[in-house]
Coordinates of C-alpha atoms in Angstrom, one line a residue:
Chain V
M1 CA 148.2 159.0 -72.9
K2 CA 146.4 155.7 -73.4
V3 CA 144.4 154.9 -76.5
V4 CA 142.3 151.8 -77.2
T5 CA 141.9 151.2 -80.9
G6 CA 140.5 148.5 -83.3
V7 CA 138.2 147.9 -86.2
V8 CA 134.5 147.7 -85.4
G9 CA 132.1 145.0 -86.5
N10 CA 132.6 142.4 -89.2
D11 CA 135.4 144.3 -90.8
I12 CA 138.9 142.9 -91.4
H13 CA 141.1 145.7 -92.6
V14 CA 144.1 144.6 -90.7
V15 CA 146.7 146.7 -92.6
A16 CA 145.0 150.0 -91.8
N17 CA 144.5 148.8 -88.2
R18 CA 148.3 148.1 -87.9
L19 CA 149.1 151.5 -89.5
I20 CA 146.9 153.3 -87.0
E21 CA 148.7 151.5 -84.1
L22 CA 152.1 152.3 -85.4
S23 CA 151.2 156.0 -86.1
L24 CA 149.8 156.3 -82.6
Q25 CA 152.9 154.8 -81.0
A26 CA 155.1 157.1 -83.1
R27 CA 153.3 160.0 -81.6
G28 CA 153.9 158.8 -78.1
F29 CA 150.6 157.2 -77.2
E30 CA 150.4 154.0 -75.2
V31 CA 148.2 151.8 -77.6
F32 CA 145.9 148.9 -76.8
N33 CA 145.0 147.5 -80.2
L34 CA 142.0 145.1 -80.1
G35 CA 142.5 144.3 -83.8
V36 CA 139.8 143.6 -86.3
N37 CA 136.2 142.3 -85.8
T38 CA 135.8 144.0 -82.5
Y39 CA 132.4 144.5 -80.9
L40 CA 131.4 147.9 -79.4
E41 CA 131.2 146.5 -75.8
E42 CA 134.7 145.1 -76.1
F43 CA 136.0 148.5 -77.0
V44 CA 134.3 150.1 -74.0
D45 CA 135.4 147.3 -71.7
A46 CA 139.0 147.7 -72.8
V47 CA 138.8 151.4 -72.0
V48 CA 137.6 150.5 -68.5
E49 CA 140.3 147.9 -67.9
T50 CA 143.1 150.2 -69.1
N51 CA 141.7 153.5 -67.8
A52 CA 142.3 154.8 -71.3
D53 CA 141.9 158.5 -72.3
I54 CA 140.9 157.9 -75.9
L55 CA 138.8 155.3 -77.8
L56 CA 139.7 155.4 -81.4
I57 CA 137.4 153.2 -83.6
S58 CA 138.1 152.7 -87.2
S59 CA 135.9 151.3 -90.0
L60 CA 136.5 150.6 -93.7
N61 CA 133.5 148.8 -95.0
G62 CA 131.0 151.2 -93.5
E63 CA 129.6 148.9 -90.9
A64 CA 130.4 151.6 -88.3
E65 CA 127.0 153.1 -89.0
G66 CA 125.2 150.0 -87.8
W67 CA 127.3 149.4 -84.8
C68 CA 127.9 152.9 -83.5
R69 CA 124.3 153.8 -83.0
E70 CA 124.6 152.0 -79.7
V71 CA 127.3 154.3 -78.3
K72 CA 125.0 156.5 -76.3
I73 CA 123.2 153.5 -74.8
L74 CA 126.5 152.0 -73.7
K75 CA 127.7 155.3 -72.2
A76 CA 124.5 155.4 -70.1
K77 CA 125.1 151.8 -69.0
Y78 CA 128.7 152.5 -67.8
G79 CA 127.8 155.6 -65.9
N80 CA 130.7 157.8 -64.8
L81 CA 133.3 155.3 -65.9
L82 CA 133.5 156.9 -69.3
D83 CA 133.0 160.6 -68.3
N84 CA 136.5 161.7 -69.4
V85 CA 137.1 159.4 -72.3
V86 CA 137.4 161.0 -75.8
F87 CA 135.4 159.0 -78.4
M88 CA 136.9 159.2 -81.9
I89 CA 135.9 157.4 -85.1
G90 CA 137.5 157.5 -88.5
G91 CA 137.7 155.7 -91.9
N92 CA 134.9 155.0 -94.3
L93 CA 131.9 155.4 -92.0
V94 CA 128.9 154.5 -94.2
V95 CA 128.0 151.9 -96.8
G96 CA 127.9 153.4 -100.3
T97 CA 128.5 157.1 -100.8
G98 CA 127.7 159.8 -98.4
D99 CA 128.4 163.4 -97.7
A100 CA 130.7 164.2 -94.8
S101 CA 128.5 167.2 -93.9
D102 CA 125.7 164.7 -93.2
I103 CA 127.8 162.0 -91.7
I104 CA 129.8 163.9 -89.2
P105 CA 126.9 165.5 -87.3
R106 CA 125.1 162.1 -87.3
F107 CA 128.1 160.3 -85.7
K108 CA 128.5 163.2 -83.2
N109 CA 124.9 162.6 -82.3
Y110 CA 125.7 158.9 -81.7
G111 CA 128.1 160.1 -79.0
F112 CA 131.5 160.7 -80.7
D113 CA 133.6 163.7 -79.9
L114 CA 135.7 163.5 -83.1
V115 CA 134.5 162.1 -86.4
F116 CA 136.6 161.7 -89.6
H117 CA 135.0 160.4 -92.7
Q118 CA 137.4 159.6 -95.6
I119 CA 140.2 161.8 -94.1
D120 CA 143.8 160.6 -94.2
L121 CA 145.2 159.1 -91.1
N122 CA 147.8 161.7 -90.2
T123 CA 145.3 164.6 -90.6
G124 CA 143.0 162.7 -88.3
L125 CA 145.7 162.2 -85.7
D126 CA 146.9 165.8 -85.9
E127 CA 143.3 166.8 -85.1
L128 CA 143.2 164.4 -82.2
E129 CA 146.4 165.8 -80.7
K130 CA 145.1 169.4 -81.2
F131 CA 141.8 168.4 -79.5
M132 CA 143.6 166.8 -76.5
K133 CA 145.9 169.8 -76.1
E134 CA 143.0 172.3 -76.1
R135 CA 141.0 170.0 -73.7
N136 CA 143.8 169.9 -71.2
Chain N
M1 CA 148.5 99.6 -73.1
S2 CA 152.1 98.9 -72.0
K3 CA 152.0 101.9 -69.7
L4 CA 149.2 100.2 -67.9
E5 CA 151.3 97.2 -66.9
N6 CA 150.8 96.8 -63.1
K7 CA 148.6 99.9 -62.9
L8 CA 145.0 100.3 -61.9
L9 CA 143.1 103.4 -63.0
I10 CA 139.9 104.4 -61.2
D11 CA 137.5 107.2 -62.3
V12 CA 134.9 108.1 -59.7
G13 CA 131.9 109.7 -61.4
S14 CA 128.6 111.0 -60.0
T15 CA 126.9 107.8 -61.3
Y16 CA 129.5 105.2 -62.1
F17 CA 132.9 103.9 -61.0
K18 CA 135.2 103.0 -63.9
L19 CA 138.2 100.7 -63.4
C20 CA 140.8 100.2 -66.0
T21 CA 143.5 97.5 -65.9
K22 CA 145.8 96.2 -68.7
D23 CA 143.1 93.6 -69.4
N24 CA 139.9 95.6 -69.6
V25 CA 137.8 98.5 -68.5
Q26 CA 134.8 97.9 -66.4
Q27 CA 132.1 100.1 -64.8
H28 CA 129.9 99.8 -61.8
F29 CA 126.7 101.7 -61.0
R30 CA 127.2 103.5 -57.7
D31 CA 125.2 102.8 -54.6
F32 CA 124.2 106.2 -53.4
N33 CA 123.3 104.9 -49.9
K34 CA 127.0 104.1 -49.4
D35 CA 130.1 106.0 -48.9
I36 CA 132.2 106.1 -52.1
Y37 CA 135.1 104.2 -50.5
D38 CA 132.9 101.5 -49.0
D39 CA 131.0 101.1 -52.2
L40 CA 134.1 100.9 -54.3
T41 CA 136.0 98.5 -52.1
Y42 CA 132.8 96.3 -51.7
K43 CA 132.3 96.0 -55.4
C44 CA 135.9 95.9 -56.6
A45 CA 137.8 94.4 -53.8
D46 CA 139.0 91.5 -56.0
I47 CA 140.7 93.8 -58.4
I48 CA 142.0 96.4 -55.9
K49 CA 143.7 93.8 -53.7
N50 CA 146.0 92.9 -56.7
Y51 CA 147.6 96.4 -56.7
N52 CA 149.8 98.2 -54.3
K53 CA 149.0 101.8 -53.4
E54 CA 151.7 103.3 -55.7
N55 CA 150.1 101.7 -58.7
I56 CA 146.6 102.9 -58.2
H57 CA 145.7 106.2 -59.8
I58 CA 142.3 107.8 -59.1
C59 CA 140.5 110.8 -60.6
S60 CA 137.1 112.0 -59.5
S61 CA 134.3 114.3 -60.6
A62 CA 132.0 113.1 -57.9
N63 CA 132.6 115.7 -55.3
G64 CA 130.8 118.5 -57.2
G65 CA 133.9 120.7 -57.2
L66 CA 134.4 124.2 -55.9
S67 CA 131.7 126.9 -56.0
T68 CA 133.3 130.1 -57.3
L69 CA 132.1 133.7 -57.4
I70 CA 134.0 136.1 -59.6
I71 CA 133.8 139.8 -59.2
G72 CA 135.2 141.8 -62.1
I73 CA 134.9 145.1 -63.8
T74 CA 134.0 144.2 -67.4
N75 CA 132.4 141.2 -69.1
S76 CA 134.8 141.2 -72.0
F77 CA 138.1 141.0 -70.0
S78 CA 138.2 140.5 -66.3
L79 CA 135.1 138.3 -65.9
K80 CA 135.7 136.4 -69.1
Y81 CA 139.4 135.7 -68.4
A82 CA 138.8 134.6 -64.8
T83 CA 135.8 132.4 -65.8
N84 CA 137.9 130.8 -68.5
I85 CA 140.7 130.0 -66.1
A86 CA 138.2 128.6 -63.6
F87 CA 136.7 126.3 -66.1
N88 CA 140.1 125.1 -67.2
S89 CA 141.0 124.4 -63.6
G90 CA 138.2 121.9 -63.4
I91 CA 135.7 124.1 -61.5
N92 CA 132.0 123.5 -62.3
I93 CA 130.1 126.1 -60.4
I94 CA 130.8 129.7 -61.4
D95 CA 128.8 132.8 -60.8
T96 CA 129.9 136.3 -61.8
V97 CA 129.2 139.8 -60.5
L98 CA 129.9 142.9 -62.6
F99 CA 131.4 145.4 -60.1
R100 CA 129.5 148.4 -61.5
D101 CA 126.3 146.6 -60.8
I102 CA 127.4 145.2 -57.4
E103 CA 124.9 147.3 -55.4
K104 CA 122.0 146.0 -57.4
T105 CA 123.2 142.4 -57.2
S106 CA 121.6 140.1 -54.6
I107 CA 124.2 138.5 -52.3
P108 CA 124.2 134.7 -52.7
S109 CA 123.2 132.9 -49.5
D110 CA 125.1 129.6 -50.1
L111 CA 128.6 129.1 -48.9
I112 CA 131.1 130.1 -51.7
D113 CA 134.3 128.1 -51.7
V114 CA 136.4 130.8 -53.4
V115 CA 135.8 134.4 -54.4
I116 CA 138.0 135.8 -57.2
V117 CA 138.3 139.6 -57.4
V118 CA 139.8 140.9 -60.7
G119 CA 140.0 144.1 -62.7
G120 CA 142.4 146.4 -64.5
I121 CA 145.9 146.3 -65.9
D122 CA 148.7 146.9 -63.5
S123 CA 149.0 150.6 -64.2
V124 CA 145.4 151.3 -63.2
S125 CA 144.5 152.2 -59.6
N126 CA 141.4 153.0 -57.5
I127 CA 139.3 150.4 -59.2
F128 CA 137.5 149.0 -56.2
D129 CA 136.0 150.8 -53.3
E130 CA 133.7 150.5 -50.3
R131 CA 130.9 148.8 -52.4
L132 CA 133.1 145.7 -52.7
F133 CA 133.7 145.5 -49.0
K134 CA 130.1 145.9 -48.2
F135 CA 129.2 143.1 -50.6
L136 CA 131.8 140.8 -49.2
D137 CA 130.6 141.5 -45.7
G138 CA 127.3 139.9 -46.5
L139 CA 128.9 137.0 -48.3
N140 CA 129.7 133.6 -46.8
Y141 CA 133.0 132.4 -48.3
S142 CA 136.0 130.2 -47.4
N143 CA 138.7 131.7 -49.6
I144 CA 139.3 134.9 -51.5
V145 CA 141.9 135.8 -54.0
Y146 CA 142.8 139.0 -55.8
V147 CA 144.2 138.8 -59.4
G148 CA 143.7 142.3 -60.6
S149 CA 145.8 145.5 -60.9
E150 CA 148.8 145.4 -58.6
K151 CA 148.3 149.0 -57.7
D152 CA 145.2 148.1 -55.8
S153 CA 146.7 145.1 -54.0
A154 CA 147.8 147.0 -50.8
F155 CA 144.4 148.8 -50.4
L156 CA 142.4 145.6 -50.8
K157 CA 144.8 143.7 -48.5
E158 CA 144.2 146.2 -45.8
N159 CA 140.4 145.9 -46.1
I160 CA 139.8 142.3 -46.8
Q161 CA 140.7 139.6 -44.3
N162 CA 142.7 136.6 -45.5
L163 CA 143.0 137.9 -49.0
S164 CA 145.4 136.0 -51.1
I165 CA 147.1 138.1 -53.8
L166 CA 148.4 136.6 -57.0
P167 CA 149.9 138.3 -60.1
N168 CA 147.4 140.0 -62.4
I169 CA 145.7 137.7 -64.9
I170 CA 145.4 140.7 -67.3
N171 CA 148.8 141.7 -68.7
E172 CA 149.8 145.1 -70.1
K173 CA 148.7 144.1 -73.5
L174 CA 145.2 143.1 -72.2
H175 CA 146.0 139.5 -72.8
V176 CA 145.3 136.7 -70.2
E177 CA 147.9 135.3 -67.9
E178 CA 146.4 132.1 -66.6
E179 CA 149.1 130.0 -64.9
N180 CA 149.2 131.5 -61.4
L181 CA 145.4 131.5 -60.9
K182 CA 145.1 128.1 -62.5
E183 CA 147.6 126.6 -60.1
Y184 CA 145.9 128.3 -57.1
L185 CA 142.5 126.9 -58.1
T186 CA 143.8 123.5 -58.9
N187 CA 145.5 123.3 -55.5
L188 CA 142.3 124.5 -53.8
Y189 CA 140.4 121.8 -55.7
Q190 CA 142.9 119.2 -54.5
A191 CA 142.6 120.4 -51.0
D192 CA 138.9 120.3 -51.2
I193 CA 139.0 116.7 -52.5
M194 CA 141.3 115.8 -49.6
G195 CA 138.8 117.3 -47.1
K196 CA 135.7 115.7 -48.5
E197 CA 134.6 112.9 -46.2
D198 CA 133.5 110.9 -49.2
I199 CA 136.7 111.2 -51.1
K200 CA 139.5 111.3 -48.5
H201 CA 139.1 107.7 -47.6
L202 CA 140.2 106.8 -51.2
Y203 CA 143.7 107.7 -50.0
N204 CA 143.5 104.4 -48.1
I205 CA 144.0 102.7 -51.4
T206 CA 146.2 105.1 -53.3
S207 CA 149.4 107.0 -52.5
N208 CA 149.0 109.1 -55.6
Q209 CA 147.3 112.5 -55.9
I210 CA 143.6 112.3 -56.8
F211 CA 143.0 114.6 -59.7
S212 CA 139.7 116.0 -61.0
T213 CA 138.5 114.2 -64.1
P214 CA 138.1 117.3 -66.3
Y215 CA 141.7 118.2 -65.6
I216 CA 142.7 114.7 -66.8
V217 CA 140.6 114.9 -69.9
N218 CA 142.0 118.3 -70.7
K219 CA 145.5 116.9 -70.5
T220 CA 144.6 114.2 -73.1
L221 CA 143.4 116.5 -75.8
P222 CA 146.7 117.4 -77.5
M223 CA 147.4 113.6 -77.7
I224 CA 144.0 112.5 -79.0
D225 CA 145.4 111.8 -82.4
S226 CA 147.3 108.8 -81.0
K227 CA 144.1 106.9 -80.4
F228 CA 141.4 108.3 -82.7
K229 CA 141.0 109.7 -86.2
V230 CA 140.1 113.2 -85.2
A231 CA 140.3 116.2 -87.5
D232 CA 140.9 119.6 -86.0
P233 CA 139.0 121.7 -85.0
Y234 CA 137.0 119.3 -82.8
I235 CA 134.9 119.3 -79.7
L236 CA 134.8 116.6 -77.0
I237 CA 131.5 116.1 -75.2
D238 CA 131.4 114.2 -72.0
I239 CA 127.7 113.8 -70.9
G240 CA 127.8 112.6 -67.3
G241 CA 125.2 111.8 -64.7
A242 CA 125.3 115.3 -63.1
T243 CA 127.1 117.6 -65.6
T244 CA 128.1 117.8 -69.2
D245 CA 131.6 119.0 -70.1
I246 CA 132.6 120.3 -73.5
H247 CA 136.3 120.7 -74.4
Y248 CA 136.8 122.6 -77.6
S249 CA 139.5 123.7 -79.9
K250 CA 140.2 127.4 -79.7
D251 CA 140.0 127.7 -83.4
L252 CA 136.2 127.4 -83.0
V253 CA 136.0 130.7 -81.0
E254 CA 136.4 134.3 -82.1
E255 CA 138.0 135.4 -79.0
N256 CA 140.2 138.2 -77.7
M257 CA 141.9 135.8 -75.4
V258 CA 145.4 134.8 -76.3
T259 CA 146.6 131.8 -74.2
E260 CA 149.0 128.9 -74.6
N261 CA 146.4 126.2 -74.3
E262 CA 144.9 124.9 -77.5
Y263 CA 141.7 123.8 -75.8
D264 CA 139.3 125.3 -73.4
R265 CA 136.6 123.7 -71.3
L266 CA 133.0 124.7 -70.6
V267 CA 130.7 122.9 -68.3
F268 CA 126.9 122.8 -68.0
K269 CA 126.5 122.1 -64.4
K270 CA 122.8 121.0 -64.5
L271 CA 122.8 118.9 -67.7
G272 CA 123.2 115.2 -66.9
V273 CA 121.1 112.1 -67.4
Y274 CA 120.9 110.8 -63.8
K275 CA 121.5 113.3 -61.0
S276 CA 120.5 116.3 -63.1
K277 CA 117.8 114.5 -65.0
E278 CA 115.1 116.9 -63.8
S279 CA 116.9 120.0 -64.9
L280 CA 117.8 118.4 -68.3
I281 CA 114.1 117.7 -68.8
F282 CA 113.3 121.3 -67.8
A283 CA 115.9 122.7 -70.3
A284 CA 114.4 120.4 -73.0
K285 CA 110.8 121.6 -72.4
N286 CA 112.1 125.2 -72.8
N287 CA 113.6 124.5 -76.2
E288 CA 111.0 125.0 -78.9
F289 CA 112.7 122.5 -81.2
V290 CA 112.7 119.6 -78.8
Y291 CA 109.1 118.6 -79.6
E292 CA 110.0 118.3 -83.2
L293 CA 113.1 116.3 -82.2
L294 CA 110.9 114.0 -80.1
A295 CA 108.6 113.5 -83.0
H296 CA 111.7 112.8 -85.2
L297 CA 112.7 110.1 -82.6
K298 CA 109.1 108.7 -82.7
V299 CA 108.3 109.3 -79.1
T300 CA 106.1 111.8 -77.2
E301 CA 106.9 114.0 -74.2
N302 CA 105.5 111.2 -72.0
I303 CA 108.9 109.6 -72.3
F304 CA 110.1 112.2 -69.7
E305 CA 107.9 110.4 -67.1
E306 CA 109.4 107.0 -67.8
S307 CA 112.3 105.3 -66.1
S308 CA 113.3 102.8 -68.8
E309 CA 116.3 102.1 -70.9
K310 CA 114.6 103.7 -73.8
A311 CA 113.9 106.9 -71.8
T312 CA 117.6 107.1 -70.9
R313 CA 118.6 106.8 -74.5
I314 CA 116.2 109.6 -75.4
L315 CA 117.6 111.8 -72.6
M316 CA 121.1 111.2 -73.9
Q317 CA 120.0 112.2 -77.4
L318 CA 118.3 115.3 -76.0
A319 CA 121.5 116.1 -74.0
I320 CA 123.6 116.1 -77.2
F321 CA 121.1 118.4 -78.9
L322 CA 120.8 120.8 -76.0
V323 CA 124.6 121.0 -75.6
L324 CA 125.0 121.9 -79.2
C325 CA 122.2 124.5 -79.0
K326 CA 123.9 126.0 -75.9
V327 CA 127.2 126.5 -77.6
S328 CA 125.8 127.7 -80.9
A329 CA 124.8 131.2 -81.9
Y330 CA 121.1 130.1 -81.4
R331 CA 121.6 130.4 -77.6
K332 CA 123.8 133.2 -76.3
A333 CA 126.1 131.5 -73.8
Y334 CA 129.5 132.1 -72.3
V335 CA 131.0 131.1 -75.7
N336 CA 129.5 130.6 -79.2
L337 CA 131.4 128.0 -81.2
K338 CA 131.8 128.3 -84.9
L339 CA 130.0 124.9 -85.4
N340 CA 130.0 125.2 -89.2
A341 CA 133.8 125.0 -89.1
L342 CA 133.7 121.9 -86.8
N343 CA 135.3 118.8 -88.3
S344 CA 134.9 116.2 -85.5
I345 CA 132.7 115.6 -82.5
V346 CA 134.3 113.2 -80.0
L347 CA 131.9 111.6 -77.5
T348 CA 133.1 110.1 -74.3
G349 CA 131.6 108.9 -71.0
G350 CA 128.6 106.5 -70.4
I351 CA 126.8 107.8 -73.5
T352 CA 129.2 105.7 -75.7
K353 CA 128.0 102.6 -74.0
V354 CA 124.3 103.3 -74.5
L355 CA 123.9 105.1 -77.9
K356 CA 125.0 103.7 -81.3
Q357 CA 127.0 105.9 -83.6
E358 CA 124.1 106.2 -86.1
E359 CA 121.8 107.5 -83.3
I360 CA 124.3 110.2 -82.5
E361 CA 124.8 111.1 -86.2
D362 CA 121.1 111.4 -86.5
I363 CA 120.8 114.0 -83.7
V364 CA 123.8 116.0 -85.0
T365 CA 122.3 116.1 -88.5
F366 CA 119.0 117.2 -87.0
F367 CA 120.7 119.9 -85.1
Y368 CA 122.6 121.3 -88.1
K369 CA 119.5 121.2 -90.3
K370 CA 117.1 122.8 -87.8
I371 CA 119.2 125.1 -85.8
L372 CA 122.0 126.1 -88.2
N373 CA 120.1 125.5 -91.4
S374 CA 123.1 123.8 -92.7
Q375 CA 124.0 120.5 -94.4
H376 CA 127.4 120.4 -92.6
N377 CA 128.1 117.0 -91.0
P378 CA 131.1 116.7 -88.7
T379 CA 132.5 113.2 -88.2
I380 CA 131.4 111.5 -85.0
V381 CA 134.1 109.7 -83.0
M382 CA 133.1 107.4 -80.2
D383 CA 135.5 106.8 -77.2
N384 CA 133.9 103.4 -76.5
N385 CA 136.7 102.2 -74.3
Y386 CA 137.3 105.4 -72.2
D387 CA 140.6 105.8 -73.9
V388 CA 140.4 109.6 -73.5
W389 CA 140.4 109.2 -69.7
T390 CA 143.1 106.4 -69.5
L391 CA 145.4 108.3 -71.9
G392 CA 145.3 111.4 -69.7
M393 CA 145.7 109.4 -66.5
L394 CA 148.8 107.7 -67.8
E395 CA 150.4 110.8 -69.2
K396 CA 149.7 113.3 -66.4

């Protein structure tokens, strides 16, 4: 399965980004890592160019909140090109403190299928694999 | 200049001829009522007769270049990569169509020299469909090349007549692979020059290949240190009669493009001080800061109606300002350069013969203050003797 990943917005947590890439590869995914400081449209364009199954966005400084409100608008713009793509986001998703019980539904409402706020990487990827298995 | 011994270099621009010998560089205003060859040989016969064909080297930007239409599937990858390669191949006129919007896109009525179709990494298939063929049916073009996923090559070949197929410009890591398409476009450009009535007669005086001027300038950039005190990252601006070229260090761009070249090129096809004067004035009138700039230069907009030396100087100053605006975050263009990280601005072309260094510094300071709200001041380097061009011609 193909995964496009990277860090959204003006966020440079390169170490976590690399760890995500390595962990995905270790689990057998074909990974397209766009790196840090990536714009939302670039993520979606990479999904289209690679025909990826999953878009996994990460965020550390909480900028995700600002950027990811546009996901629904982008999905509408791209039409059926994104119909079967799983949208996942993880990391620290808001600036300051926040409660996962508020944050998760909010990000799902933005258009994400899987949302992980302050959850460790392996737990998040286990959940992703489970989700993909059930879906297929 | 030792490499110039016995050589004559000629640059044919839209407004001037420039000739460089070991002794000097001279320029001649073109007579637009005459064929380029007739005009050149009439004005410069005394010099040309001293050189044999093997020692005359010509580059030209006067033929307008190829018009290109790129059809791709995303803005961030296929369209951006192909556009970047086209600019770096010396092409000036580039339009793009996003495949998902192709049915809503009006079909250009002008003849397109080359259509580039691109999209997807090699493992992806079924990217294009009938919508592409329908669009192409209505389009008037001379050449078409496919540089997308290899899995779609056979299908497209079956359905598009005279389709050239080259290796994908997007590799399996989503990085750009530019060499094959660049070579194809450069060859097409050369073939186009050979076919142009105006240019082909120039082969009567040279036995060497005629190159496009932007191609030559791009070759010079890695060697620019040998002639000028330039600190990286820098941009080189060539404001011509018809177009304005910018060559920029890649360090100035936050890009997802990974290429071997250190420098990219961008062209503003309707920003020049002679042939494109009207569109330059139009662009100026649409920039809300230009009136403040005119006041700063102590002139009014009536200067646009004048045809004087002073008016030309003002137009050149405006051109510098507009070009910087166009590549800054102030105007969303094909690229936004990190101009606060810029260390040098190199100016080449006719502008260096007209404007003084202080006049250019004044405009650049005005730009940084008004548009970027910054005190940053990159060094201005003037290529007064067209060394950028001669260096590239001798090294190519």
